[in-house]
mmCIF file of C-alpha atoms in Angstrom:
data_model
loop_
_atom_site.group_PDB
_atom_site.id
_atom_site.type_symbol
_atom_site.label_atom_id
_atom_site.label_comp_id
_atom_site.label_asym_id
_atom_site.label_seq_id
_atom_site.Cartn_x
_atom_site.Cartn_y
_atom_site.Cartn_z
ATOM 1 C CA UNK A 908 0.020 0.004 0.025
ATOM 2 C CA UNK A 909 1.317 3.464 -0.957
ATOM 3 C CA UNK A 910 0.379 6.085 1.644
ATOM 4 C CA UNK A 911 1.395 9.066 -0.475
ATOM 5 C CA UNK A 912 2.858 9.565 -3.898
ATOM 6 C CA UNK A 913 6.147 11.190 -4.720
ATOM 7 C CA UNK A 914 6.080 14.410 -6.732
ATOM 8 C CA UNK A 915 6.729 14.054 -10.449
ATOM 9 C CA UNK A 916 10.325 13.224 -11.225
ATOM 10 C CA UNK A 917 12.608 15.953 -12.560
ATOM 11 C CA UNK A 918 15.935 16.165 -14.374
ATOM 12 C CA UNK A 919 18.103 15.776 -11.279
ATOM 13 C CA UNK A 920 18.379 12.412 -9.442
ATOM 14 C CA UNK A 921 21.115 11.392 -7.028
ATOM 15 C CA UNK A 922 21.601 8.014 -5.396
ATOM 16 C CA UNK A 923 22.217 7.716 -1.678
ATOM 17 C CA UNK A 924 22.364 5.206 1.148
ATOM 18 C CA UNK A 925 21.176 5.132 4.720
ATOM 19 C CA UNK A 926 23.996 5.618 7.267
ATOM 20 C CA UNK A 927 22.553 5.101 10.724
ATOM 21 C CA UNK A 928 20.346 8.098 11.447
ATOM 22 C CA UNK A 929 21.202 10.055 8.337
ATOM 23 C CA UNK A 930 21.587 9.556 4.557
ATOM 24 C CA UNK A 931 24.885 9.897 2.665
ATOM 25 C CA UNK A 932 25.227 11.043 -0.946
ATOM 26 C CA UNK A 933 28.303 10.979 -3.115
ATOM 27 C CA UNK A 934 30.109 13.919 -4.669
ATOM 28 C CA UNK A 935 27.339 14.376 -7.169
ATOM 29 C CA UNK A 936 25.027 15.293 -4.280
ATOM 30 C CA UNK A 937 26.984 18.450 -3.416
ATOM 31 C CA UNK A 938 24.984 20.373 -6.023
ATOM 32 C CA UNK A 939 21.957 20.028 -3.703
ATOM 33 C CA UNK A 940 23.885 21.960 -1.059
ATOM 34 C CA UNK A 941 25.337 24.486 -3.454
ATOM 35 C CA UNK A 942 22.026 25.297 -5.157
ATOM 36 C CA UNK A 943 19.412 24.807 -2.474
ATOM 37 C CA UNK A 944 21.205 24.467 0.936
ATOM 38 C CA UNK A 945 20.438 20.791 1.592
ATOM 39 C CA UNK A 946 22.682 18.775 3.914
ATOM 40 C CA UNK A 947 26.165 19.180 5.305
ATOM 41 C CA UNK A 948 29.116 18.849 2.924
ATOM 42 C CA UNK A 949 31.754 16.297 3.820
ATOM 43 C CA UNK A 950 35.062 15.391 2.135
ATOM 44 C CA UNK A 951 33.486 12.523 0.168
ATOM 45 C CA UNK A 952 29.987 13.884 -0.492
ATOM 46 C CA UNK A 953 26.943 15.173 1.307
ATOM 47 C CA UNK A 954 25.239 14.048 4.562
ATOM 48 C CA UNK A 955 21.489 14.597 4.842
ATOM 49 C CA UNK A 956 19.383 14.801 7.973
ATOM 50 C CA UNK A 957 16.378 12.378 7.938
ATOM 51 C CA UNK A 958 13.903 15.172 7.254
ATOM 52 C CA UNK A 959 16.020 16.408 4.326
ATOM 53 C CA UNK A 960 16.401 12.958 2.852
ATOM 54 C CA UNK A 961 12.704 12.094 3.074
ATOM 55 C CA UNK A 962 11.780 15.414 1.566
ATOM 56 C CA UNK A 963 14.195 14.975 -1.358
ATOM 57 C CA UNK A 964 12.910 11.449 -1.919
ATOM 58 C CA UNK A 965 9.311 12.837 -1.788
ATOM 59 C CA UNK A 966 10.327 15.423 -4.410
ATOM 60 C CA UNK A 967 11.952 12.665 -6.510
ATOM 61 C CA UNK A 968 15.387 14.323 -6.398
ATOM 62 C CA UNK A 969 17.126 11.341 -4.786
ATOM 63 C CA UNK A 970 16.753 7.627 -4.484
ATOM 64 C CA UNK A 971 17.881 5.687 -1.458
ATOM 65 C CA UNK A 972 19.473 2.281 -1.887
ATOM 66 C CA UNK A 973 17.155 -0.471 -0.594
ATOM 67 C CA UNK A 974 14.263 1.926 0.158
ATOM 68 C CA UNK A 975 11.170 3.300 -1.471
ATOM 69 C CA UNK A 976 9.455 6.307 0.028
ATOM 70 C CA UNK A 977 7.266 4.306 2.343
ATOM 71 C CA UNK A 978 10.033 2.174 3.758
ATOM 72 C CA UNK A 979 12.256 5.243 4.255
ATOM 73 C CA UNK A 980 9.431 6.908 6.144
ATOM 74 C CA UNK A 981 8.927 3.847 8.294
ATOM 75 C CA UNK A 982 12.637 3.589 8.993
ATOM 76 C CA UNK A 983 13.072 7.191 10.134
ATOM 77 C CA UNK A 984 9.789 7.191 12.026
ATOM 78 C CA UNK A 985 11.375 4.877 14.579
ATOM 79 C CA UNK A 986 13.032 8.066 15.801
ATOM 80 C CA UNK A 987 10.713 9.602 18.352
ATOM 81 C CA UNK A 988 8.765 12.650 17.051
ATOM 82 C CA UNK A 989 10.281 12.338 13.575
ATOM 83 C CA UNK A 990 7.075 12.506 11.543
ATOM 84 C CA UNK A 991 5.801 15.776 13.031
ATOM 85 C CA UNK A 992 9.208 17.434 12.493
ATOM 86 C CA UNK A 993 9.030 16.252 8.826
ATOM 87 C CA UNK A 994 5.645 17.835 8.424
ATOM 88 C CA UNK A 995 7.108 21.161 9.626
ATOM 89 C CA UNK A 996 10.276 20.740 7.446
ATOM 90 C CA UNK A 997 8.165 20.058 4.386
ATOM 91 C CA UNK A 998 5.904 23.025 5.061
ATOM 92 C CA UNK A 999 8.842 25.392 5.420
ATOM 93 C CA UNK A 1000 10.498 24.091 2.293
ATOM 94 C CA UNK A 1001 7.218 24.388 0.322
ATOM 95 C CA UNK A 1002 7.000 28.012 1.467
ATOM 96 C CA UNK A 1003 10.355 28.686 -0.202
ATOM 97 C CA UNK A 1004 12.674 28.653 2.750
ATOM 98 C CA UNK A 1005 16.079 26.890 2.997
ATOM 99 C CA UNK A 1006 16.025 24.901 6.236
ATOM 100 C CA UNK A 1007 18.805 23.233 8.169
ATOM 101 C CA UNK A 1008 18.588 21.186 11.355
ATOM 102 C CA UNK A 1009 19.706 22.762 14.727
ATOM 103 C CA UNK A 1010 20.470 24.374 16.985
ATOM 104 C CA UNK A 1011 16.894 23.931 18.271
ATOM 105 C CA UNK A 1012 14.967 21.854 15.715
ATOM 106 C CA UNK A 1013 15.443 23.931 12.592
ATOM 107 C CA UNK A 1014 17.351 26.991 11.444
ATOM 108 C CA UNK A 1015 15.444 28.779 8.736
ATOM 109 C CA UNK A 1016 17.102 31.188 6.257
ATOM 110 C CA UNK A 1017 15.625 34.275 4.798
ATOM 111 C CA UNK A 1018 13.904 33.698 1.473
ATOM 112 C CA UNK A 1019 16.412 33.621 -1.357
ATOM 113 C CA UNK A 1020 19.324 32.936 0.982
ATOM 114 C CA UNK A 1021 21.139 29.776 1.972
ATOM 115 C CA UNK A 1022 24.190 28.614 3.970
ATOM 116 C CA UNK A 1023 27.329 30.400 2.852
ATOM 117 C CA UNK A 1024 25.559 33.249 1.037
ATOM 118 C CA UNK A 1025 22.962 34.437 3.531
ATOM 119 C CA UNK A 1026 21.836 34.501 7.131
ATOM 120 C CA UNK A 1027 19.195 32.586 8.977
ATOM 121 C CA UNK A 1028 16.109 34.413 10.285
ATOM 122 C CA UNK A 1029 14.240 31.943 12.433
ATOM 123 C CA UNK A 1030 15.123 29.317 15.069
ATOM 124 C CA UNK A 1031 12.216 26.886 15.138
ATOM 125 C CA UNK A 1032 11.163 24.473 17.845
ATOM 126 C CA UNK A 1033 8.618 21.777 16.799
ATOM 127 C CA UNK A 1034 5.801 20.895 19.201
ATOM 128 C CA UNK A 1035 2.431 19.148 19.247
ATOM 129 C CA UNK A 1036 -0.786 20.639 20.453
ATOM 130 C CA UNK A 1037 -0.628 18.329 23.549
ATOM 131 C CA UNK A 1038 2.913 19.251 24.600
ATOM 132 C CA UNK A 1039 3.546 20.996 27.898
ATOM 133 C CA UNK A 1040 5.436 24.302 27.655
ATOM 134 C CA UNK A 1041 8.062 24.483 30.350
ATOM 135 C CA UNK A 1042 8.531 28.229 30.716
ATOM 136 C CA UNK A 1043 12.083 28.022 32.050
ATOM 137 C CA UNK A 1044 13.144 26.004 29.029
ATOM 138 C CA UNK A 1045 11.206 28.339 26.709
ATOM 139 C CA UNK A 1046 12.904 31.369 28.195
ATOM 140 C CA UNK A 1047 16.320 29.750 27.861
ATOM 141 C CA UNK A 1048 15.786 28.809 24.173
ATOM 142 C CA UNK A 1049 14.226 32.127 23.224
ATOM 143 C CA UNK A 1050 17.117 34.037 24.864
ATOM 144 C CA UNK A 1051 19.577 31.916 22.928
ATOM 145 C CA UNK A 1052 17.792 32.778 19.648
ATOM 146 C CA UNK A 1053 17.702 36.466 20.528
ATOM 147 C CA UNK A 1054 21.439 36.449 21.403
ATOM 148 C CA UNK A 1055 22.027 35.067 17.894
ATOM 149 C CA UNK A 1056 19.794 37.877 16.515
ATOM 150 C CA UNK A 1057 17.203 35.441 15.325
ATOM 151 C CA UNK A 1058 13.436 35.212 15.783
ATOM 152 C CA UNK A 1059 12.320 32.357 18.023
ATOM 153 C CA UNK A 1060 9.378 30.391 16.594
ATOM 154 C CA UNK A 1061 7.210 27.555 17.835
ATOM 155 C CA UNK A 1062 5.803 25.358 15.062
ATOM 156 C CA UNK A 1063 2.852 23.528 16.615
ATOM 157 C CA UNK A 1064 1.407 20.503 14.816
ATOM 158 C CA UNK A 1065 -2.141 19.624 15.803
ATOM 159 C CA UNK A 1066 -3.654 16.157 15.749
ATOM 160 C CA UNK A 1067 -4.806 16.554 12.165
ATOM 161 C CA UNK A 1068 -1.362 17.639 10.966
ATOM 162 C CA UNK A 1069 -2.249 21.312 10.616
ATOM 163 C CA UNK A 1070 0.455 23.855 11.546
ATOM 164 C CA UNK A 1071 0.353 27.018 13.571
ATOM 165 C CA UNK A 1072 3.467 29.209 14.002
ATOM 166 C CA UNK A 1073 4.022 31.387 17.074
ATOM 167 C CA UNK A 1074 6.728 33.952 17.448
ATOM 168 C CA UNK A 1075 8.106 34.126 21.002
ATOM 169 C CA UNK A 1076 9.415 37.453 22.302
ATOM 170 C CA UNK A 1077 11.037 38.104 25.681
ATOM 171 C CA UNK A 1078 9.268 41.386 26.230
ATOM 172 C CA UNK A 1079 10.822 43.802 28.742
ATOM 173 C CA UNK A 1080 8.192 46.330 29.831
ATOM 174 C CA UNK A 1081 9.392 49.821 29.448
ATOM 175 C CA UNK A 1082 8.657 52.592 31.987
ATOM 176 C CA UNK A 1083 5.298 54.102 31.007
ATOM 177 C CA UNK A 1084 4.359 57.172 33.011
ATOM 178 C CA UNK A 1085 5.055 58.646 36.495
ATOM 179 C CA UNK A 1086 2.983 57.391 39.370
ATOM 180 C CA UNK A 1087 0.596 59.996 40.804
ATOM 181 C CA UNK A 1088 1.134 61.249 44.340
ATOM 182 C CA UNK A 1089 -1.252 59.591 46.706
ATOM 183 C CA UNK A 1090 -1.871 60.663 50.309
ATOM 184 C CA UNK A 1091 -1.998 57.974 53.035
ATOM 185 C CA UNK A 1092 -5.454 56.471 53.591
ATOM 186 C CA UNK A 1093 -7.187 54.092 56.049
ATOM 187 C CA UNK A 1094 -8.969 50.985 54.718
ATOM 188 C CA UNK A 1095 -11.287 48.315 56.113
ATOM 189 C CA UNK A 1096 -10.812 44.615 55.118
ATOM 190 C CA UNK A 1097 -14.212 43.304 54.125
ATOM 191 C CA UNK A 1098 -14.085 39.756 52.736
ATOM 192 C CA UNK A 1099 -12.049 39.839 49.554
ATOM 193 C CA UNK A 1100 -11.964 43.647 49.343
ATOM 194 C CA UNK A 1101 -10.668 46.661 51.213
ATOM 195 C CA UNK A 1102 -12.911 49.685 51.452
ATOM 196 C CA UNK A 1103 -11.359 53.183 51.421
ATOM 197 C CA UNK A 1104 -12.881 56.671 51.413
ATOM 198 C CA UNK A 1105 -13.299 58.027 47.955
ATOM 199 C CA UNK A 1106 -15.879 60.583 46.899
ATOM 200 C CA UNK A 1107 -16.215 62.313 43.590
ATOM 201 C CA UNK A 1108 -12.846 63.305 42.177
ATOM 202 C CA UNK A 1109 -10.915 60.679 44.199
ATOM 203 C CA UNK A 1110 -7.248 60.616 43.238
ATOM 204 C CA UNK A 1111 -7.260 56.844 43.762
ATOM 205 C CA UNK A 1112 -10.043 56.389 41.254
ATOM 206 C CA UNK A 1113 -8.303 58.759 38.819
ATOM 207 C CA UNK A 1114 -5.123 56.651 39.159
ATOM 208 C CA UNK A 1115 -6.987 53.459 38.281
ATOM 209 C CA UNK A 1116 -7.450 51.935 41.717
ATOM 210 C CA UNK A 1117 -10.565 50.166 42.839
ATOM 211 C CA UNK A 1118 -14.200 50.073 41.889
ATOM 212 C CA UNK A 1119 -16.839 52.392 43.219
ATOM 213 C CA UNK A 1120 -18.811 50.867 46.088
ATOM 214 C CA UNK A 1121 -21.021 53.877 46.603
ATOM 215 C CA UNK A 1122 -20.718 57.652 46.203
ATOM 216 C CA UNK A 1123 -18.395 57.850 49.223
ATOM 217 C CA UNK A 1124 -16.227 54.718 49.052
ATOM 218 C CA UNK A 1125 -13.991 52.723 46.711
ATOM 219 C CA UNK A 1126 -13.510 48.958 46.861
ATOM 220 C CA UNK A 1127 -9.939 47.770 46.364
ATOM 221 C CA UNK A 1128 -9.044 44.286 45.304
ATOM 222 C CA UNK A 1129 -6.681 42.326 47.501
ATOM 223 C CA UNK A 1130 -3.745 42.770 45.112
ATOM 224 C CA UNK A 1131 -4.385 46.559 44.835
ATOM 225 C CA UNK A 1132 -4.604 46.930 48.575
ATOM 226 C CA UNK A 1133 -1.453 44.884 49.092
ATOM 227 C CA UNK A 1134 0.467 47.126 46.712
ATOM 228 C CA UNK A 1135 -0.626 50.286 48.426
ATOM 229 C CA UNK A 1136 0.043 48.854 51.833
ATOM 230 C CA UNK A 1137 3.613 47.796 50.969
ATOM 231 C CA UNK A 1138 4.302 51.341 49.704
ATOM 232 C CA UNK A 1139 3.101 52.932 52.959
ATOM 233 C CA UNK A 1140 0.018 54.523 51.422
ATOM 234 C CA UNK A 1141 -2.677 52.285 52.973
ATOM 235 C CA UNK A 1142 -3.336 51.005 56.524
ATOM 236 C CA UNK A 1143 -5.555 47.952 56.462
ATOM 237 C CA UNK A 1144 -7.881 47.559 59.484
ATOM 238 C CA UNK A 1145 -9.257 44.141 60.405
ATOM 239 C CA UNK A 1146 -11.099 43.234 63.662
ATOM 240 C CA UNK A 1147 -10.033 46.486 65.383
ATOM 241 C CA UNK A 1148 -6.374 45.931 64.469
ATOM 242 C CA UNK A 1149 -4.158 47.421 61.823
ATOM 243 C CA UNK A 1150 -2.604 44.562 59.862
ATOM 244 C CA UNK A 1151 1.168 44.443 59.252
ATOM 245 C CA UNK A 1152 2.343 43.745 55.693
ATOM 246 C CA UNK A 1153 3.175 40.126 56.738
ATOM 247 C CA UNK A 1154 -0.245 39.632 58.328
ATOM 248 C CA UNK A 1155 -2.005 41.036 55.287
ATOM 249 C CA UNK A 1156 0.108 38.854 52.964
ATOM 250 C CA UNK A 1157 -0.764 35.711 54.986
ATOM 251 C CA UNK A 1158 -4.495 36.449 54.623
ATOM 252 C CA UNK A 1159 -4.059 37.218 50.908
ATOM 253 C CA UNK A 1160 -2.175 33.971 50.299
ATOM 254 C CA UNK A 1161 -4.646 31.873 52.267
ATOM 255 C CA UNK A 1162 -7.429 33.210 50.046
ATOM 256 C CA UNK A 1163 -5.632 32.912 46.710
ATOM 257 C CA UNK A 1164 -3.233 30.082 45.733
ATOM 258 C CA UNK A 1165 -1.671 32.338 43.041
ATOM 259 C CA UNK A 1166 -1.256 35.285 45.371
ATOM 260 C CA UNK A 1167 2.558 35.367 45.366
ATOM 261 C CA UNK A 1168 3.166 35.505 41.596
ATOM 262 C CA UNK A 1169 0.090 37.744 41.005
ATOM 263 C CA UNK A 1170 1.356 40.283 43.528
ATOM 264 C CA UNK A 1171 4.896 40.194 42.087
ATOM 265 C CA UNK A 1172 3.648 40.935 38.546
ATOM 266 C CA UNK A 1173 1.072 43.499 39.669
ATOM 267 C CA UNK A 1174 3.641 45.386 41.804
ATOM 268 C CA UNK A 1175 6.190 45.588 38.967
ATOM 269 C CA UNK A 1176 3.632 46.618 36.351
ATOM 270 C CA UNK A 1177 2.275 49.375 38.680
ATOM 271 C CA UNK A 1178 5.808 50.599 39.475
ATOM 272 C CA UNK A 1179 6.433 51.016 35.766
ATOM 273 C CA UNK A 1180 3.451 53.342 35.490
ATOM 274 C CA UNK A 1181 0.876 50.967 33.880
ATOM 275 C CA UNK A 1182 -2.603 50.443 35.199
ATOM 276 C CA UNK A 1183 -3.355 46.678 35.774
ATOM 277 C CA UNK A 1184 -6.977 45.693 36.412
ATOM 278 C CA UNK A 1185 -8.516 42.276 36.746
ATOM 279 C CA UNK A 1186 -8.428 40.250 33.546
ATOM 280 C CA UNK A 1187 -11.078 37.715 34.723
ATOM 281 C CA UNK A 1188 -13.444 38.276 31.814
ATOM 282 C CA UNK A 1189 -10.579 37.413 29.463
ATOM 283 C CA UNK A 1190 -9.512 34.347 31.461
ATOM 284 C CA UNK A 1191 -6.318 35.939 32.742
ATOM 285 C CA UNK A 1192 -5.004 37.700 35.796
ATOM 286 C CA UNK A 1193 -4.715 41.252 34.472
ATOM 287 C CA UNK A 1194 -5.722 43.490 31.620
ATOM 288 C CA UNK A 1195 -3.261 46.368 31.419
ATOM 289 C CA UNK A 1196 -3.807 49.927 30.382
ATOM 290 C CA UNK A 1197 -1.008 51.969 28.796
ATOM 291 C CA UNK A 1198 -0.558 55.760 28.871
ATOM 292 C CA UNK A 1199 -4.090 56.495 30.129
ATOM 293 C CA UNK A 1200 -5.835 54.847 27.208
ATOM 294 C CA UNK A 1201 -9.518 53.930 27.686
ATOM 295 C CA UNK A 1202 -9.000 50.420 26.322
ATOM 296 C CA UNK A 1203 -6.390 47.904 27.652
ATOM 297 C CA UNK A 1204 -3.503 46.948 25.404
ATOM 298 C CA UNK A 1205 -2.131 43.864 27.172
ATOM 299 C CA UNK A 1206 -3.300 40.693 28.803
ATOM 300 C CA UNK A 1207 -0.875 39.371 31.413
ATOM 301 C CA UNK A 1208 -1.034 36.000 33.202
ATOM 302 C CA UNK A 1209 1.341 35.604 36.115
ATOM 303 C CA UNK A 1210 3.016 32.174 36.528
ATOM 304 C CA UNK A 1211 5.249 30.762 39.138
ATOM 305 C CA UNK A 1212 8.769 29.571 38.524
ATOM 306 C CA UNK A 1213 8.797 25.964 37.288
ATOM 307 C CA UNK A 1214 5.337 26.239 35.725
ATOM 308 C CA UNK A 1215 4.435 24.201 32.633
ATOM 309 C CA UNK A 1216 1.240 24.839 30.671
ATOM 310 C CA UNK A 1217 -0.311 22.740 27.869
ATOM 311 C CA UNK A 1218 0.195 24.234 24.446
ATOM 312 C CA UNK A 1219 -3.527 23.970 23.895
ATOM 313 C CA UNK A 1220 -4.147 26.321 26.843
ATOM 314 C CA UNK A 1221 -1.692 28.842 25.493
ATOM 315 C CA UNK A 1222 -3.209 28.634 22.069
ATOM 316 C CA UNK A 1223 -6.645 29.550 23.422
ATOM 317 C CA UNK A 1224 -5.096 32.465 25.291
ATOM 318 C CA UNK A 1225 -3.382 33.826 22.154
ATOM 319 C CA UNK A 1226 -6.460 33.372 20.027
ATOM 320 C CA UNK A 1227 -8.625 35.307 22.475
ATOM 321 C CA UNK A 1228 -6.015 38.075 22.949
ATOM 322 C CA UNK A 1229 -5.772 38.571 19.208
ATOM 323 C CA UNK A 1230 -9.554 38.569 18.801
ATOM 324 C CA UNK A 1231 -9.838 41.550 21.209
ATOM 325 C CA UNK A 1232 -6.724 43.248 19.758
ATOM 326 C CA UNK A 1233 -4.420 42.774 22.768
ATOM 327 C CA UNK A 1234 -1.004 41.301 23.184
ATOM 328 C CA UNK A 1235 -0.780 38.104 25.267
ATOM 329 C CA UNK A 1236 2.048 38.067 27.801
ATOM 330 C CA UNK A 1237 2.924 35.556 30.476
ATOM 331 C CA UNK A 1238 4.750 37.054 33.479
ATOM 332 C CA UNK A 1239 7.062 34.342 34.713
ATOM 333 C CA UNK A 1240 8.779 34.722 38.092
ATOM 334 C CA UNK A 1241 12.331 33.822 37.089
ATOM 335 C CA UNK A 1242 15.885 33.778 38.407
ATOM 336 C CA UNK A 1243 16.518 37.144 36.765
ATOM 337 C CA UNK A 1244 13.318 38.703 38.055
ATOM 338 C CA UNK A 1245 9.997 38.672 36.253
ATOM 339 C CA UNK A 1246 10.385 37.674 32.602
ATOM 340 C CA UNK A 1247 7.536 38.593 30.294
ATOM 341 C CA UNK A 1248 6.990 36.199 27.390
ATOM 342 C CA UNK A 1249 4.844 37.301 24.443
ATOM 343 C CA UNK A 1250 3.201 34.697 22.242
ATOM 344 C CA UNK A 1251 2.070 35.955 18.841
ATOM 345 C CA UNK A 1252 0.743 34.013 15.900
ATOM 346 C CA UNK A 1253 2.632 34.678 12.674
ATOM 347 C CA UNK A 1254 2.343 33.734 9.079
ATOM 348 C CA UNK A 1255 5.674 32.732 7.562
#
């Protein structure tokens, strides 16, 4: 049974042989490297990665001793995750890119360029829709790509073999605008909120804090109140006592399992002059306003160090963010501080 047909044969045909986990061509195969950037030249010919060899066989540019296309596919598919990486390799080649393996999964050259006469543009990591994204690994790989002045791309293969490409940016937040001067205020802890005085023209309301409870009071969220308390602006009263920062933090953490990372992200975003508000209706921790705009520009989800999320969850987040014209950032508490990772769908 033939599972797929090769493309029509053309004028160029080279014979090769399987050599362990790669394919070797003779000296006549060097033209494939020189013209189209396939393989790695060696002193006695050309060595092809499995994805390159299968693609060239599929395109009827080479024949492999002892193998037809199906048997070659079966042989290389014994390597874990080979087939999905081949799907990505074939897609990139069909889009007109020269592709080489490594240093992640693939190195992709700018259109019209190839090894020796051009520079690569993308570093591509191949994933499936069910893979877990380890954010520490992702940050490390994206940083390596950026240090090489390349764009870091995730190529995600779904269960039907469809591809989605995401560009990953390590997005430092720039200082936005100065924080307004706020006078100290007394607040009352009431369940999950802290009530503070705030009539018409309240400077707290103007600065983007709280939600109006009535015409004389504002209702602060726990994370807002914690920020103001840590900066000496708010005293939180509870059961006839003024809570210390540690006491308040303990109450906050008991009420919210994600309190630590949410507070870390909120505090930094506020210090930079942005206005973070709850992002619950978007399924994330914060929606963030920039430069006093009436519509939020960012969605940020705070995650603890060591967190791994399914790619399917991230995909939903990115799709929703794009649909409401916002950028999707994950704020990861990392060894170097909070690292903001932006996921954006791209068309190659």
